mmCIF file of C-alpha atoms in Angstrom:
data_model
loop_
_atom_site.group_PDB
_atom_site.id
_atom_site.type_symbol
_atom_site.label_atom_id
_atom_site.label_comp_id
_atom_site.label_asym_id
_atom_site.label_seq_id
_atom_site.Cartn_x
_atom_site.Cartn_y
_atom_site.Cartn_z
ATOM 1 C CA UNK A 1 64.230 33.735 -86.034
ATOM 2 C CA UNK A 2 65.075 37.310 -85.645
ATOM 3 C CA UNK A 3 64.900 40.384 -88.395
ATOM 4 C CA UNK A 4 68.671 40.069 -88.680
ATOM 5 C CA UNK A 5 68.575 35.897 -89.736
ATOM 6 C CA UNK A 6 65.350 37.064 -92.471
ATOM 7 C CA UNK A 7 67.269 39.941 -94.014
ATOM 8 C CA UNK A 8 70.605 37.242 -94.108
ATOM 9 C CA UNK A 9 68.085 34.894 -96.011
ATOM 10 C CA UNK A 10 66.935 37.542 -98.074
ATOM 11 C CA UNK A 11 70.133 39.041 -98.952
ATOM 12 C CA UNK A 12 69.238 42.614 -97.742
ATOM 13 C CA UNK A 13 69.720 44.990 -94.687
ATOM 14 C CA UNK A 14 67.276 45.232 -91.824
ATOM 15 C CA UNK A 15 65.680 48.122 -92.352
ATOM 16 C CA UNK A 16 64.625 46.658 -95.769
ATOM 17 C CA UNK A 17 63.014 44.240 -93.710
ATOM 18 C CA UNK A 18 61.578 46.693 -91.396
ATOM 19 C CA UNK A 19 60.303 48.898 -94.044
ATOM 20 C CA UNK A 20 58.631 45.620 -95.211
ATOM 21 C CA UNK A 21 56.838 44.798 -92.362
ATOM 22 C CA UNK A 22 55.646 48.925 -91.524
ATOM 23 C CA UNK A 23 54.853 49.479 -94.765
ATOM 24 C CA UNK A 24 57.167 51.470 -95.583
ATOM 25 C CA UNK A 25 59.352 52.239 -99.670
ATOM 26 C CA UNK A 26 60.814 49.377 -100.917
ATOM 27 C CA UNK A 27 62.199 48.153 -104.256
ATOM 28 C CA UNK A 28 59.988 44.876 -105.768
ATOM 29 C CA UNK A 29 63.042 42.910 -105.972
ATOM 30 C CA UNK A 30 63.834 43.337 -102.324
ATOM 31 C CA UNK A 31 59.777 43.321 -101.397
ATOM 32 C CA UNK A 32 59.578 39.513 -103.630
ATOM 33 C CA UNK A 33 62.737 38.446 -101.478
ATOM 34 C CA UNK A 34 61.740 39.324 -98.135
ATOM 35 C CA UNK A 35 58.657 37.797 -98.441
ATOM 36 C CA UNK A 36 59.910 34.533 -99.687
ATOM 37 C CA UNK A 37 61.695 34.452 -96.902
ATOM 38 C CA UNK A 38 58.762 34.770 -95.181
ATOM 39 C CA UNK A 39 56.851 32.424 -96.314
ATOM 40 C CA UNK A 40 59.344 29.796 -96.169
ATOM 41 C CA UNK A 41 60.275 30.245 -92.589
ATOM 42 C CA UNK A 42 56.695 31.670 -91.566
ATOM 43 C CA UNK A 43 58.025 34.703 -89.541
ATOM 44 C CA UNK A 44 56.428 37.326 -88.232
ATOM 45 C CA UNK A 45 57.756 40.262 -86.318
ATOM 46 C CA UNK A 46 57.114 40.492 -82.503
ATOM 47 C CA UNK A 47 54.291 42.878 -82.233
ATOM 48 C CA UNK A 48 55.476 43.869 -78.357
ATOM 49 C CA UNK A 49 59.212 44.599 -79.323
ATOM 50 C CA UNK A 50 58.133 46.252 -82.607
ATOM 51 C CA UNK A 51 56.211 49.024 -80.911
ATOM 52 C CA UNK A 52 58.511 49.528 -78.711
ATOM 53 C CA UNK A 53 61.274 50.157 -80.991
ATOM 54 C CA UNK A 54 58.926 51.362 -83.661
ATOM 55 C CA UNK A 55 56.586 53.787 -81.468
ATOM 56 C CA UNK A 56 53.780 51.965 -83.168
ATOM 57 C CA UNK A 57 51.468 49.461 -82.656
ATOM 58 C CA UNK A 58 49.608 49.431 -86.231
ATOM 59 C CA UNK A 59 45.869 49.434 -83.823
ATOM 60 C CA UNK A 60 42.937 51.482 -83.742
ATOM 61 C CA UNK A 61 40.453 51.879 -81.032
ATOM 62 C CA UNK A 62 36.820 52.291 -81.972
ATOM 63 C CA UNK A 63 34.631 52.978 -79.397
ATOM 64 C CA UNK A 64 30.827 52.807 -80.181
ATOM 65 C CA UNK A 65 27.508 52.710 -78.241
ATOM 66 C CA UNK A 66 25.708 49.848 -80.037
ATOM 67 C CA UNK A 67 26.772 46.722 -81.818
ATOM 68 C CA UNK A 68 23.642 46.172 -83.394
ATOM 69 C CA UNK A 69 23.208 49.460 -84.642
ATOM 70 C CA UNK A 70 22.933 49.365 -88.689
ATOM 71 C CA UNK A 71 24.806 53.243 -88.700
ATOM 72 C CA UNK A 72 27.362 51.962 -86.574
ATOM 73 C CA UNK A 73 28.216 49.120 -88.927
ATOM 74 C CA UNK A 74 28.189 51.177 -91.940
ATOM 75 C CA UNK A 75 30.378 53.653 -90.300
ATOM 76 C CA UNK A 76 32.559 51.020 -89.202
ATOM 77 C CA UNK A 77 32.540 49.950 -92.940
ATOM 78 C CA UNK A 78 33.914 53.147 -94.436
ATOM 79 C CA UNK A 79 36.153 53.340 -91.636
ATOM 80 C CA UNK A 80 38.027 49.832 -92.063
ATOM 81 C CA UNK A 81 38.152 50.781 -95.841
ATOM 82 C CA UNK A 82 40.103 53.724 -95.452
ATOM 83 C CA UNK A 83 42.621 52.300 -92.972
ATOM 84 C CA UNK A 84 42.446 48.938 -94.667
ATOM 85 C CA UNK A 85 45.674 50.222 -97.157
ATOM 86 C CA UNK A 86 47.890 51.294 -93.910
ATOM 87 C CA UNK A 87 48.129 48.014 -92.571
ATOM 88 C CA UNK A 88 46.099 49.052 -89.252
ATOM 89 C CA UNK A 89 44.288 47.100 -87.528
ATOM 90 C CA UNK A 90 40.901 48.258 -85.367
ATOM 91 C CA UNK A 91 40.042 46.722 -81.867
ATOM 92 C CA UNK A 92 36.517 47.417 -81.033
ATOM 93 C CA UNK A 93 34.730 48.916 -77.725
ATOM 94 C CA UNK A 94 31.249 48.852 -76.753
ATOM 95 C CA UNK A 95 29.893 50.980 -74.511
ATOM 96 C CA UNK A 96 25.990 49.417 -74.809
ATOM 97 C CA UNK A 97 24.868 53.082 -74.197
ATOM 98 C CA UNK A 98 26.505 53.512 -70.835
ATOM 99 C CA UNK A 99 27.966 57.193 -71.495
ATOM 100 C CA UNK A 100 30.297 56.812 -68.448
ATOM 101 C CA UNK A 101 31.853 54.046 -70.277
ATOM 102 C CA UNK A 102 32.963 56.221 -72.969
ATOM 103 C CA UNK A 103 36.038 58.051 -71.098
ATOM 104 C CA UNK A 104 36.738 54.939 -69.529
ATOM 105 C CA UNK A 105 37.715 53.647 -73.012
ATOM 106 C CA UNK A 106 39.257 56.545 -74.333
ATOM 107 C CA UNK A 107 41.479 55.875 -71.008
ATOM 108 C CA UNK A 108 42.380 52.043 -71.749
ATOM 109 C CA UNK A 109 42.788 52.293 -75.369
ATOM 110 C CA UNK A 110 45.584 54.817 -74.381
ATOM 111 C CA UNK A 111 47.094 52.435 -71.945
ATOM 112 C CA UNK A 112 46.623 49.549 -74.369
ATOM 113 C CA UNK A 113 48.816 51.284 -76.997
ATOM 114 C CA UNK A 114 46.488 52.228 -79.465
ATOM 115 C CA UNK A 115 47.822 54.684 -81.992
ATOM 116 C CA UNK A 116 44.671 56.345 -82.621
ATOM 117 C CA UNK A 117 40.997 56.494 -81.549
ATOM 118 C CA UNK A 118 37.437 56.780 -83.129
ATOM 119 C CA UNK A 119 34.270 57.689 -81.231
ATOM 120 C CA UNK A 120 31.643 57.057 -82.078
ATOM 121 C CA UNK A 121 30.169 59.441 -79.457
ATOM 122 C CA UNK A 122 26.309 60.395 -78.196
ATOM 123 C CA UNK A 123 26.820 63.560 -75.654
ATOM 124 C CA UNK A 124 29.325 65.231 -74.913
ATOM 125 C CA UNK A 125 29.343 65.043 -70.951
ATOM 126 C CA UNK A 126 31.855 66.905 -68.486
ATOM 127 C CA UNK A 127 33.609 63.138 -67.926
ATOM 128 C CA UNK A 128 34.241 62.471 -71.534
ATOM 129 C CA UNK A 129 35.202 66.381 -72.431
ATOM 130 C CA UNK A 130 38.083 65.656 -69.552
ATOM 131 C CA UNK A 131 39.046 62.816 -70.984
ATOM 132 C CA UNK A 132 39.391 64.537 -74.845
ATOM 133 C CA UNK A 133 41.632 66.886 -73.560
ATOM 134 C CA UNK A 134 43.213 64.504 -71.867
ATOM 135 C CA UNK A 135 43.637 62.576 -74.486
ATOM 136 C CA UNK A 136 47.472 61.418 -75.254
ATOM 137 C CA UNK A 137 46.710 59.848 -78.869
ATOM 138 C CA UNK A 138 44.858 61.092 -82.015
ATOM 139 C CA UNK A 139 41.177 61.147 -81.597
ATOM 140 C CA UNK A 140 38.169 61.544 -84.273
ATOM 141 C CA UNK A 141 34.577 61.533 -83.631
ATOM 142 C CA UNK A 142 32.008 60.498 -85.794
ATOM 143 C CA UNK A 143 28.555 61.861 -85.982
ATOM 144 C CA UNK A 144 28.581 64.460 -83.018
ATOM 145 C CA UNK A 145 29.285 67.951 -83.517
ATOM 146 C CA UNK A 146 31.485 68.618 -80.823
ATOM 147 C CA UNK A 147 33.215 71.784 -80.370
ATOM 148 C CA UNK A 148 37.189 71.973 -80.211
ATOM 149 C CA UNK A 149 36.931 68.166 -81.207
ATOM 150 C CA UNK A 150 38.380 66.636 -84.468
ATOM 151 C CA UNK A 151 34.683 65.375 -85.936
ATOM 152 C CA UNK A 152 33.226 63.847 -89.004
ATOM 153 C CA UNK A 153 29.114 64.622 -88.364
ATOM 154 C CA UNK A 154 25.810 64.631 -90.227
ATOM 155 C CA UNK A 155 23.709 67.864 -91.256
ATOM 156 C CA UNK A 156 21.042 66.227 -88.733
ATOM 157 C CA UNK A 157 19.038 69.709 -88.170
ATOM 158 C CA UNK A 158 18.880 70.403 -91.889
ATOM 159 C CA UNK A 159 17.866 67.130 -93.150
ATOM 160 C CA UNK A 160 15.162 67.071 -90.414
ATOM 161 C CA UNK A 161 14.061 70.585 -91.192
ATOM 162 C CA UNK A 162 14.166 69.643 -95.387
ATOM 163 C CA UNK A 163 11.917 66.356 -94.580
ATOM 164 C CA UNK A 164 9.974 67.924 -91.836
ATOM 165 C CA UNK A 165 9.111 70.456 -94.505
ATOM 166 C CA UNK A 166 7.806 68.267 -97.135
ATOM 167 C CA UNK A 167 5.256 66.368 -94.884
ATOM 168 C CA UNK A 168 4.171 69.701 -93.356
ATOM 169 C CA UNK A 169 3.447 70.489 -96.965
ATOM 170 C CA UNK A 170 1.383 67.112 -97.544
ATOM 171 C CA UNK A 171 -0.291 66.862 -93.951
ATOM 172 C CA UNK A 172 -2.148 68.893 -91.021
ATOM 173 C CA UNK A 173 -1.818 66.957 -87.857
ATOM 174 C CA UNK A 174 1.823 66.015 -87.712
ATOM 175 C CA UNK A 175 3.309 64.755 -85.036
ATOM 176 C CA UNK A 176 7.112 64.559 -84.288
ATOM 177 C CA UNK A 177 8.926 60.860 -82.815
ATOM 178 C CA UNK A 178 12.101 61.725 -81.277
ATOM 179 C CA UNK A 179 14.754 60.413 -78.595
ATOM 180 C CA UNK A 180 16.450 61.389 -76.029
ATOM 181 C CA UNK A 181 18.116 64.463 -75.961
ATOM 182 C CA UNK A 182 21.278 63.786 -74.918
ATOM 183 C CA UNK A 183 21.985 62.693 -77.560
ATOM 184 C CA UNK A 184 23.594 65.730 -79.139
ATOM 185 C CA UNK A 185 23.157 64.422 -82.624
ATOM 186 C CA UNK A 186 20.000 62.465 -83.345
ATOM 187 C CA UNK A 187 17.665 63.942 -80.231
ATOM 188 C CA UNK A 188 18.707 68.029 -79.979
ATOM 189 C CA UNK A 189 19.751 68.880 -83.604
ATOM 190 C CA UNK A 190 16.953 66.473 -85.365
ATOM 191 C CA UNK A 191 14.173 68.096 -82.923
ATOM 192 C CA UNK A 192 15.792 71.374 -83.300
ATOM 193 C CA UNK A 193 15.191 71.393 -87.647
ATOM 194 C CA UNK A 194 11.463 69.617 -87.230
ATOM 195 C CA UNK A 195 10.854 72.681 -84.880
ATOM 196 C CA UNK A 196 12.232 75.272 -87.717
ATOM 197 C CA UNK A 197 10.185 74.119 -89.977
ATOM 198 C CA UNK A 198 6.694 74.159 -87.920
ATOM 199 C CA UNK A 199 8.226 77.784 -87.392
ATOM 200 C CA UNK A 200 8.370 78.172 -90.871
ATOM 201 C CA UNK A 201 4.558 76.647 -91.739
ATOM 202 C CA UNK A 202 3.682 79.113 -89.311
ATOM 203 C CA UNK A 203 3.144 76.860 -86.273
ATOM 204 C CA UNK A 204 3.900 76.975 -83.100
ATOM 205 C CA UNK A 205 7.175 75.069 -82.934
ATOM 206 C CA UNK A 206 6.778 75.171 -78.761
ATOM 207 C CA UNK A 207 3.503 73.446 -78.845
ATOM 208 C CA UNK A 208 4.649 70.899 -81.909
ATOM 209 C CA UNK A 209 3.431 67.345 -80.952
ATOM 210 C CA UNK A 210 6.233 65.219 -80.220
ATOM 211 C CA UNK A 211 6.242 61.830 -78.564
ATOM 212 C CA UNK A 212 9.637 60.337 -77.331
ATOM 213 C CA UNK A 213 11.034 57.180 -78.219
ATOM 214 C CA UNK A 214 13.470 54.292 -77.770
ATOM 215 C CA UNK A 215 15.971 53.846 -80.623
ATOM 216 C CA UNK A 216 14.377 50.270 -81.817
ATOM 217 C CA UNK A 217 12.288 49.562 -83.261
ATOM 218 C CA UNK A 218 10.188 47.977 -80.186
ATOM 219 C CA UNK A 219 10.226 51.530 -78.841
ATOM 220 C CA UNK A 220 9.366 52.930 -82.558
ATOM 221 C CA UNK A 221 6.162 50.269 -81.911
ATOM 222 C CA UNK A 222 5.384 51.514 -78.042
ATOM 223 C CA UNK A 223 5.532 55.210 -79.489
ATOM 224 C CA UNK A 224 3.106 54.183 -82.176
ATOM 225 C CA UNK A 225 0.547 53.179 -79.783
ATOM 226 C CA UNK A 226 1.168 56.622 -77.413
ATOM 227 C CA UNK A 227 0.393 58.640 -80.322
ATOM 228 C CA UNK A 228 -2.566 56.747 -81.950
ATOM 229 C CA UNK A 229 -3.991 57.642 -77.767
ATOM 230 C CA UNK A 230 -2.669 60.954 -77.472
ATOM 231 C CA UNK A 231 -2.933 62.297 -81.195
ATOM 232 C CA UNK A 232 -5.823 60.186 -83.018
ATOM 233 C CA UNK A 233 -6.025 62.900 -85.777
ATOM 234 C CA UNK A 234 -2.290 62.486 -86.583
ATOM 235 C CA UNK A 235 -2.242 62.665 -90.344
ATOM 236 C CA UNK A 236 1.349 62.548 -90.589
ATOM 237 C CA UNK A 237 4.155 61.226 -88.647
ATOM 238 C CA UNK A 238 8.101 62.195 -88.812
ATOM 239 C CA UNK A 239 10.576 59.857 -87.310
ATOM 240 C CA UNK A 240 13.760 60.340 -85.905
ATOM 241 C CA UNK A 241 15.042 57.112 -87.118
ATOM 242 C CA UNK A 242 14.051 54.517 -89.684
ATOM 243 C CA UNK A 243 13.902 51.762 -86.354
ATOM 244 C CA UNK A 244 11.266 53.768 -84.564
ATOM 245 C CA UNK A 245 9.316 54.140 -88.230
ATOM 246 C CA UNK A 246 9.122 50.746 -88.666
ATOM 247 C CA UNK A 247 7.962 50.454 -85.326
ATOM 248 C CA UNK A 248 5.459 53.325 -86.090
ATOM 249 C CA UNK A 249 3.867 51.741 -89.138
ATOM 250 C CA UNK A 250 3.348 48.822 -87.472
ATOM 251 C CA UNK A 251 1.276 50.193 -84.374
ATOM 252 C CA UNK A 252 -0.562 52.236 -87.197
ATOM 253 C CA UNK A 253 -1.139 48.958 -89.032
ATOM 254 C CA UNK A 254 -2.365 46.908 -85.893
ATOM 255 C CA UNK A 255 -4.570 49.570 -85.284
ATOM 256 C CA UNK A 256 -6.329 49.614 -89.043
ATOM 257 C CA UNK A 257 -4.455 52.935 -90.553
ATOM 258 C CA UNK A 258 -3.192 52.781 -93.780
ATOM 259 C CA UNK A 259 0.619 54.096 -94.858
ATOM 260 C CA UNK A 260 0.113 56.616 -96.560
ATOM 261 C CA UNK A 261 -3.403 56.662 -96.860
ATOM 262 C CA UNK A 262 -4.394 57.619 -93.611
ATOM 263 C CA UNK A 263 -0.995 58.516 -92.257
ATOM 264 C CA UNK A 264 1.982 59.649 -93.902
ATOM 265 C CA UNK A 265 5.382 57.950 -92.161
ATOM 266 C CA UNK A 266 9.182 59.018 -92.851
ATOM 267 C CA UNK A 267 12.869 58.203 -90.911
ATOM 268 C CA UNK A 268 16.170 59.225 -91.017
ATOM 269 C CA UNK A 269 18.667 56.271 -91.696
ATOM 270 C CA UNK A 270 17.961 54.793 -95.278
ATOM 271 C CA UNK A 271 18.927 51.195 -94.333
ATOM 272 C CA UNK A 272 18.156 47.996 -96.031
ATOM 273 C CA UNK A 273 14.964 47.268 -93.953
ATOM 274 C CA UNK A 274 13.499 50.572 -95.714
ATOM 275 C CA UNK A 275 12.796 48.931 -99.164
ATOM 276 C CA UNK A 276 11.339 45.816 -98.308
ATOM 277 C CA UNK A 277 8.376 47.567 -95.858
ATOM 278 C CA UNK A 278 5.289 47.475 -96.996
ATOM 279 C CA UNK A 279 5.156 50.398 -98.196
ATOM 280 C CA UNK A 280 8.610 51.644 -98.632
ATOM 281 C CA UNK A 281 9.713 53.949 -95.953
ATOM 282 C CA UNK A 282 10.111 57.615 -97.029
ATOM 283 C CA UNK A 283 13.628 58.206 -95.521
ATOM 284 C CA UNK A 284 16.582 60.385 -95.116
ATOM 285 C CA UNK A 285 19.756 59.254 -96.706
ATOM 286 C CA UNK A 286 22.829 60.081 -93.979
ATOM 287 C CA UNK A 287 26.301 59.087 -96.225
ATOM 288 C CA UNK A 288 27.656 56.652 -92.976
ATOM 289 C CA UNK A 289 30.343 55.032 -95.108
ATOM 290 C CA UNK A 290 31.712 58.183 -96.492
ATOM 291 C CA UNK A 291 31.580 59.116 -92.564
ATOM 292 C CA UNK A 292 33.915 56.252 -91.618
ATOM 293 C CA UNK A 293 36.049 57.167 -94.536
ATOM 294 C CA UNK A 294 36.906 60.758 -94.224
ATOM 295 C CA UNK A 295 37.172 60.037 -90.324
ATOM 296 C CA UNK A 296 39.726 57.049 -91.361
ATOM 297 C CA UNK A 297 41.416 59.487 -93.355
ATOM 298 C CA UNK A 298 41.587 62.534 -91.175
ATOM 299 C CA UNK A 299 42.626 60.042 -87.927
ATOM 300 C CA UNK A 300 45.843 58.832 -90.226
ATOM 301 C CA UNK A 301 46.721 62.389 -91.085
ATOM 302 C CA UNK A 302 46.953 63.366 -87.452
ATOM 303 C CA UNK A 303 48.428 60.186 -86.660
ATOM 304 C CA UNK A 304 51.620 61.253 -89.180
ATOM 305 C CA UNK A 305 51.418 65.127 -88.681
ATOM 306 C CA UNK A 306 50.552 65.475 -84.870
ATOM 307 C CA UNK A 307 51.528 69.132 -85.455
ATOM 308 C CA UNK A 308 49.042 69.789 -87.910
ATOM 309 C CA UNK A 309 46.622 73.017 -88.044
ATOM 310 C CA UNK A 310 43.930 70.665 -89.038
ATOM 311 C CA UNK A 311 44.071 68.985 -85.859
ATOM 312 C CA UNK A 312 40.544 70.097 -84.613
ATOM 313 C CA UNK A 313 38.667 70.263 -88.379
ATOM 314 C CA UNK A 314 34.965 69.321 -87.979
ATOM 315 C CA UNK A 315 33.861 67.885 -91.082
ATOM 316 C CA UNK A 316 29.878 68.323 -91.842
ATOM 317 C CA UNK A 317 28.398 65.963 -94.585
ATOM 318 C CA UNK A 318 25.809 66.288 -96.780
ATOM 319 C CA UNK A 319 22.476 64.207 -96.942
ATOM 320 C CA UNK A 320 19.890 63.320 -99.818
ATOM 321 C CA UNK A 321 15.562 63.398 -98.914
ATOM 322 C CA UNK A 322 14.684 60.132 -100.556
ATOM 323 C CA UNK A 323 10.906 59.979 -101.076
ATOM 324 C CA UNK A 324 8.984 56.453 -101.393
ATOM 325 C CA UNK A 325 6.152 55.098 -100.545
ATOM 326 C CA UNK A 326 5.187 55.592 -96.879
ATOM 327 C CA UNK A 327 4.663 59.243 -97.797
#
């Protein structure tokens, strides 16, 4: 069938039908007829002629490091909400922490008629600033701070400064678990507010104790055992994630310490896993759906106003210090 034969059946013009099918202001008595006809005759538009008359292709690329990441999926979460209403659909990219892979999506999803991206980026590298510029399509990232970049980020140095604070204030011999660096996000700004406050408790934020991790929580367990070597007197222990404190308490554990007894434990995540360790883990509270929402949000408005002065808003959110158990 084509759109002409449907809108026949249905007794309207084609662009009713069109403005069915993209979403776009219809009356209910031509909506209920069109999609009668629809039903009965089960058609559907084709999606390769429709963006090329149209211009669009209702997709999304996401493009994100990990697939098992618990972040990532609540991210992802917030994001399908808010695009769920538009009729877009989201085709997903894993770059399984290859950072060269990043441009090399942002390239293809181009090419593969995407009418929008999301990164979820980790560094901003020379490569994948090129290919932002470059970049033909709307593009948000999520959870980097990147300058002259559309982004939707966490307060990371803040929220580590504000929980690095309160177990200074509780302990003597703390010692820092972070990750890598390059990661703009979770290693420089997290290290960067556990440093302010040792600054601020009148330490030497140079010569703070800091032992560097995996993101799992099998690296969370191999940091454990460097620091129970390295830092025996470690009274207090300040994760960069909630994976590596899990892995933590359960070095401290297998060597005989007791959470919080002995040694005070907190992360940065507040996932599910966090309420059912024994004890509860002490944890920051980073708002990832709301992340995927206002990203969501801010990709459709560039997708309908490519002009707009908003075009390269970063977005900070807030965070909330949840104390339990571990702590």
């Amino acid at each position: 069938m084509t759109i002409k034969e449907v809108a026949e059946l249905a007794g309207v013009s084609t662009a009713a039908v069109s403005r069915y099918f993209n979403g776009g202001s219809l009356s209910e008595d031509k909506r209920k007829r069109i999609k009668k006809v629809v039903e009965k005759t089960d058609y559907s538009p084709n999606a390769v002629a429709q963006t090329m008359r149209t211009g669009k292709s209702g997709k999304i690329g996401v493009i994100i490091p990990r697939i098992q990441s618990h972040s990532m999926s609540r991210v992802l979460t917030g994001l399908m909400e808010s695009l769920e209403g538009r009729g877009y659909q989201i085709i997903l990219g894993c770059t399984f922490g290859k950072k060269e892979s990043e441009a090399q999506y942002v390239e293809a999803m181009q090419k593969g008629g995407m009418e929008g991206i999301v990164l979820m980026g980790t560094s901003l590298t020379p490569v994948l600033r090129s290919a932002i510029s470059d970049c033909r399509i709307p593009l948000v990232v999520t959870g980097q701070n990147f300058k002259g970049v559309p982004c939707v980020y966490h307060d990371d140095e803040n929220a580590m400064h504000d929980m690095a604070s309160l177990v200074l204030a509780k302990r003597k011999q703390v010692v820092y678990v972070g990750v890598d660096e390059n990661d703009t996000a979770t290693g420089k700004a997290r290290k960067k507010g556990v440093q302010k406050a040792f600054r601020e408790a009148g330490l030497d934020p140079n010569a703070m104790p800091y032992i560097l991790s995996d993101f799992d929580v099998e690296g969370g367990y191999i940091a454990g055992q460097e620091l129970l070597k390295k830092y025996p007197k470690a009274d207090g222990v300040i994760c960069a994630s909630d994976h590596i404190a899990h892995g933590v308490m359960r070095a401290l554990k297998d060597a005989g310490k007791k959470v919080p007894r002995d040694v005070s434990v907190t992360g940065v995540g507040d996932s599910w896993a966090d309420l059912i360790t024994d004890p509860t883990l002490t944890t920051v509270s980073l708002y990832y759906e709301e992340c995927g929402r206002v990203a969501g949000r801010h990709l459709l408005d560039l997708i309908d106003e490519p002009e707009t002065t908003h075009a390269v808003d970063r977005i900070k959110l807030a965070y909330e210090i949840v104390e339990r158990g571990s702590i």
